[in-house]
């Protein structure tokens, strides 16, 4: 029987399903399975830092933390502009109310 030579890697290999999960806190690959959560997804625990996590939720966590960082940076810029504007008013002799 002739084996087919498929140059395309399998989808499992592309998605990295065969690789071990990575700890979102410390980046370690030293992970153990730690039961299942309420909806049946596999729960993992890092042997190095003890962090528990569900593989696949890191994307959502990254997006949320990025949005928080973005809001904080805009808020800092806004507060700086308000402060500078108040200094300009003080230089012109206006009182801050």
PDB file of C-alpha atoms in Angstrom:
ATOM      1  CA  UNK A   1       0.000   0.000   0.000  1.00  0.00           C
ATOM      2  CA  UNK A   2       1.391   3.363  -1.023  1.00  0.00           C
ATOM      3  CA  UNK A   3       1.468   6.110   1.617  1.00  0.00           C
ATOM      4  CA  UNK A   4       0.283   9.494   0.485  1.00  0.00           C
ATOM      5  CA  UNK A   5       2.855  12.241   0.890  1.00  0.00           C
ATOM      6  CA  UNK A   6       0.841  15.142   2.216  1.00  0.00           C
ATOM      7  CA  UNK A   7       2.996  18.241   2.574  1.00  0.00           C
ATOM      8  CA  UNK A   8       0.302  20.021   4.602  1.00  0.00           C
ATOM      9  CA  UNK A   9       0.643  19.638   8.365  1.00  0.00           C
ATOM     10  CA  UNK A  10      -2.434  18.501  10.229  1.00  0.00           C
ATOM     11  CA  UNK A  11      -4.704  21.096  11.833  1.00  0.00           C
ATOM     12  CA  UNK A  12      -3.798  19.741  15.275  1.00  0.00           C
ATOM     13  CA  UNK A  13      -0.140  20.523  14.637  1.00  0.00           C
ATOM     14  CA  UNK A  14      -0.913  24.025  13.329  1.00  0.00           C
ATOM     15  CA  UNK A  15      -3.134  24.909  16.287  1.00  0.00           C
ATOM     16  CA  UNK A  16      -0.633  23.493  18.752  1.00  0.00           C
ATOM     17  CA  UNK A  17      -3.139  21.194  20.427  1.00  0.00           C
ATOM     18  CA  UNK A  18      -0.443  18.605  21.070  1.00  0.00           C
ATOM     19  CA  UNK A  19       1.704  21.080  23.011  1.00  0.00           C
ATOM     20  CA  UNK A  20       1.400  21.553  26.758  1.00  0.00           C
ATOM     21  CA  UNK A  21      -0.425  24.631  28.019  1.00  0.00           C
ATOM     22  CA  UNK A  22       1.572  27.618  29.227  1.00  0.00           C
ATOM     23  CA  UNK A  23       0.963  29.323  32.570  1.00  0.00           C
ATOM     24  CA  UNK A  24      -0.460  32.819  31.953  1.00  0.00           C
ATOM     25  CA  UNK A  25       1.207  34.164  35.118  1.00  0.00           C
ATOM     26  CA  UNK A  26       4.799  32.899  34.923  1.00  0.00           C
ATOM     27  CA  UNK A  27       5.048  31.365  31.421  1.00  0.00           C
ATOM     28  CA  UNK A  28       6.068  27.940  32.727  1.00  0.00           C
ATOM     29  CA  UNK A  29       5.345  24.694  30.858  1.00  0.00           C
ATOM     30  CA  UNK A  30       5.436  22.758  34.148  1.00  0.00           C
ATOM     31  CA  UNK A  31       1.649  22.241  34.248  1.00  0.00           C
ATOM     32  CA  UNK A  32      -0.608  19.552  35.697  1.00  0.00           C
ATOM     33  CA  UNK A  33      -4.273  18.812  35.051  1.00  0.00           C
ATOM     34  CA  UNK A  34      -6.468  19.949  37.944  1.00  0.00           C
ATOM     35  CA  UNK A  35      -9.992  18.669  37.376  1.00  0.00           C
ATOM     36  CA  UNK A  36     -12.710  20.343  35.336  1.00  0.00           C
ATOM     37  CA  UNK A  37     -14.674  23.561  35.762  1.00  0.00           C
ATOM     38  CA  UNK A  38     -18.498  23.786  35.846  1.00  0.00           C
ATOM     39  CA  UNK A  39     -18.915  23.631  32.053  1.00  0.00           C
ATOM     40  CA  UNK A  40     -16.604  20.628  31.615  1.00  0.00           C
ATOM     41  CA  UNK A  41     -13.478  22.439  30.413  1.00  0.00           C
ATOM     42  CA  UNK A  42     -10.126  21.120  31.640  1.00  0.00           C
ATOM     43  CA  UNK A  43      -8.649  23.072  34.551  1.00  0.00           C
ATOM     44  CA  UNK A  44      -4.849  23.273  34.872  1.00  0.00           C
ATOM     45  CA  UNK A  45      -2.495  24.249  37.671  1.00  0.00           C
ATOM     46  CA  UNK A  46       1.063  25.527  37.352  1.00  0.00           C
ATOM     47  CA  UNK A  47       3.495  23.507  39.459  1.00  0.00           C
ATOM     48  CA  UNK A  48       5.867  26.485  39.739  1.00  0.00           C
ATOM     49  CA  UNK A  49       3.619  29.360  40.838  1.00  0.00           C
ATOM     50  CA  UNK A  50       0.392  27.518  41.749  1.00  0.00           C
ATOM     51  CA  UNK A  51      -1.824  29.551  39.385  1.00  0.00           C
ATOM     52  CA  UNK A  52      -4.983  27.740  38.248  1.00  0.00           C
ATOM     53  CA  UNK A  53      -6.306  28.432  34.758  1.00  0.00           C
ATOM     54  CA  UNK A  54      -8.375  27.073  31.900  1.00  0.00           C
ATOM     55  CA  UNK A  55      -6.483  26.785  28.643  1.00  0.00           C
ATOM     56  CA  UNK A  56      -7.879  28.951  25.870  1.00  0.00           C
ATOM     57  CA  UNK A  57      -9.137  31.800  28.064  1.00  0.00           C
ATOM     58  CA  UNK A  58      -5.852  33.735  27.846  1.00  0.00           C
ATOM     59  CA  UNK A  59      -6.945  35.559  24.690  1.00  0.00           C
ATOM     60  CA  UNK A  60      -9.908  37.104  26.489  1.00  0.00           C
ATOM     61  CA  UNK A  61      -7.742  38.006  29.483  1.00  0.00           C
ATOM     62  CA  UNK A  62      -5.230  39.692  27.167  1.00  0.00           C
ATOM     63  CA  UNK A  63      -7.948  41.738  25.451  1.00  0.00           C
ATOM     64  CA  UNK A  64      -9.433  42.847  28.763  1.00  0.00           C
ATOM     65  CA  UNK A  65      -6.045  43.830  30.194  1.00  0.00           C
ATOM     66  CA  UNK A  66      -5.199  45.700  26.968  1.00  0.00           C
ATOM     67  CA  UNK A  67      -8.469  47.640  27.148  1.00  0.00           C
ATOM     68  CA  UNK A  68      -7.796  48.541  30.785  1.00  0.00           C
ATOM     69  CA  UNK A  69      -4.267  49.695  29.867  1.00  0.00           C
ATOM     70  CA  UNK A  70      -5.642  51.764  26.989  1.00  0.00           C
ATOM     71  CA  UNK A  71      -8.274  53.444  29.170  1.00  0.00           C
ATOM     72  CA  UNK A  72      -5.669  54.172  31.854  1.00  0.00           C
ATOM     73  CA  UNK A  73      -3.270  55.712  29.346  1.00  0.00           C
ATOM     74  CA  UNK A  74      -6.010  57.960  27.930  1.00  0.00           C
ATOM     75  CA  UNK A  75      -7.065  58.940  31.447  1.00  0.00           C
ATOM     76  CA  UNK A  76      -3.481  59.825  32.406  1.00  0.00           C
ATOM     77  CA  UNK A  77      -3.110  61.933  29.254  1.00  0.00           C
ATOM     78  CA  UNK A  78      -6.417  63.709  29.941  1.00  0.00           C
ATOM     79  CA  UNK A  79      -5.479  64.457  33.563  1.00  0.00           C
ATOM     80  CA  UNK A  80      -2.094  65.789  32.441  1.00  0.00           C
ATOM     81  CA  UNK A  81      -3.780  68.103  29.926  1.00  0.00           C
ATOM     82  CA  UNK A  82      -6.203  69.360  32.598  1.00  0.00           C
ATOM     83  CA  UNK A  83      -3.260  70.033  34.937  1.00  0.00           C
ATOM     84  CA  UNK A  84      -1.307  71.909  32.257  1.00  0.00           C
ATOM     85  CA  UNK A  85      -4.400  73.930  31.363  1.00  0.00           C
ATOM     86  CA  UNK A  86      -4.889  74.900  35.009  1.00  0.00           C
ATOM     87  CA  UNK A  87      -1.246  76.066  35.163  1.00  0.00           C
ATOM     88  CA  UNK A  88      -1.795  78.201  32.068  1.00  0.00           C
ATOM     89  CA  UNK A  89      -4.854  79.812  33.674  1.00  0.00           C
ATOM     90  CA  UNK A  90      -2.842  80.533  36.821  1.00  0.00           C
ATOM     91  CA  UNK A  91      -0.098  82.187  34.754  1.00  0.00           C
ATOM     92  CA  UNK A  92      -2.695  84.428  33.099  1.00  0.00           C
ATOM     93  CA  UNK A  93      -4.022  85.465  36.498  1.00  0.00           C
ATOM     94  CA  UNK A  94      -7.276  83.515  36.488  1.00  0.00           C
ATOM     95  CA  UNK A  95      -8.369  81.723  39.626  1.00  0.00           C
ATOM     96  CA  UNK A  96      -9.190  78.042  39.547  1.00  0.00           C
ATOM     97  CA  UNK A  97     -12.814  77.423  40.499  1.00  0.00           C
TER      98      UNK A  97
END
